[in-house]
CSV table of C-alpha atoms in Angstrom, one decimal:
chain,number,residue,atom,x,y,z
A,201,UNK,CA,15.9,23.2,4.3
A,202,UNK,CA,16.7,24.0,7.7
A,203,UNK,CA,19.1,21.9,8.8
A,204,UNK,CA,19.8,22.4,12.6
A,205,UNK,CA,23.0,20.1,13.2
A,206,UNK,CA,25.4,18.1,11.7
A,207,UNK,CA,27.3,15.5,13.7
A,208,UNK,CA,29.5,12.0,13.6
A,209,UNK,CA,28.6,9.7,16.4
A,210,UNK,CA,29.6,6.0,17.5
A,211,UNK,CA,27.6,3.1,17.2
A,212,UNK,CA,27.0,3.6,20.7
A,213,UNK,CA,25.9,7.0,20.7
A,214,UNK,CA,28.9,9.0,21.9
A,215,UNK,CA,29.2,12.4,19.7
A,216,UNK,CA,32.5,12.4,18.3
A,217,UNK,CA,32.1,15.9,16.6
A,218,UNK,CA,28.9,18.2,15.8
A,219,UNK,CA,28.4,21.7,14.3
A,220,UNK,CA,25.3,23.6,14.8
A,221,UNK,CA,23.6,25.5,11.9
A,222,UNK,CA,20.8,27.6,14.2
A,223,UNK,CA,21.3,28.9,17.4
A,224,UNK,CA,20.0,26.5,20.4
A,225,UNK,CA,20.5,25.6,23.6
A,226,UNK,CA,23.3,23.0,24.5
A,227,UNK,CA,21.3,20.9,26.3
A,228,UNK,CA,18.8,20.7,23.7
A,229,UNK,CA,20.9,19.2,20.9
A,230,UNK,CA,22.7,17.4,23.2
A,231,UNK,CA,19.2,15.9,24.0
A,232,UNK,CA,18.4,15.6,20.1
A,233,UNK,CA,21.9,13.6,19.6
A,234,UNK,CA,21.2,11.3,22.9
A,235,UNK,CA,17.7,10.4,21.5
A,236,UNK,CA,19.1,9.3,18.1
A,237,UNK,CA,20.5,5.7,18.5
A,238,UNK,CA,17.3,4.7,20.6
A,239,UNK,CA,15.6,5.8,17.6
A,240,UNK,CA,17.9,3.5,15.2
A,241,UNK,CA,17.4,0.5,17.7
A,242,UNK,CA,13.5,0.5,17.4
A,243,UNK,CA,13.7,0.2,13.6
A,244,UNK,CA,14.3,2.8,11.0
A,245,UNK,CA,12.0,4.0,8.0
A,246,UNK,CA,14.6,3.6,5.6
A,247,UNK,CA,16.1,0.2,6.4
A,248,UNK,CA,17.8,-0.8,3.2
A,249,UNK,CA,17.8,1.9,1.3
A,250,UNK,CA,20.7,4.3,0.0
A,251,UNK,CA,19.5,7.1,2.5
A,252,UNK,CA,18.5,6.2,5.8
A,253,UNK,CA,16.0,8.5,8.2
A,254,UNK,CA,14.0,8.5,11.3
A,255,UNK,CA,11.1,10.8,12.3
A,256,UNK,CA,9.9,12.2,15.6
A,257,UNK,CA,7.4,14.4,16.4
A,258,UNK,CA,9.4,18.0,15.3
A,259,UNK,CA,12.5,16.6,14.2
A,260,UNK,CA,14.0,14.6,11.1
A,261,UNK,CA,17.2,12.5,11.7
A,262,UNK,CA,19.1,11.5,8.2
A,263,UNK,CA,21.9,9.2,8.7
A,264,UNK,CA,24.6,7.2,6.8
A,265,UNK,CA,26.5,4.3,8.8
A,266,UNK,CA,29.8,4.3,7.9
A,267,UNK,CA,31.6,1.4,9.4
A,268,UNK,CA,31.4,2.0,13.1
A,269,UNK,CA,30.1,5.6,13.0
A,270,UNK,CA,26.8,7.4,11.9
A,271,UNK,CA,26.9,10.4,9.9
A,272,UNK,CA,24.2,12.2,10.9
A,273,UNK,CA,22.1,15.3,9.6
A,274,UNK,CA,19.2,16.6,12.0
A,275,UNK,CA,16.9,18.9,10.1
A,276,UNK,CA,13.2,20.0,11.3
A,277,UNK,CA,10.3,18.0,9.5
A,278,UNK,CA,9.3,20.4,7.6
A,279,UNK,CA,12.5,20.2,5.4
A,280,UNK,CA,11.9,18.5,2.1
A,281,UNK,CA,15.2,16.8,2.2
A,282,UNK,CA,13.5,12.9,1.9
A,283,UNK,CA,11.4,14.2,-1.2
A,284,UNK,CA,14.7,15.7,-2.5
A,285,UNK,CA,16.3,12.4,-1.7
A,286,UNK,CA,13.0,10.3,-3.6
A,287,UNK,CA,14.3,12.0,-6.9
């Protein structure tokens, strides 16, 4: 599994803390994290499940809402984390 980043965001999308686990440009990770709130508003695939996720062309966002925050894990679509969550 390739974890690109882990972040804590406010419900409005402000990044409170983030950690990258692969080398990537700052502008790229800022773009990835900025896109997340819009994707959640448009409807997530995992609504009502214990683990929720949203997928784009090459990125998978796995998140957990916690009070006024989101705990966010950013992976590649090639990772097997969703398969692991189903078991």
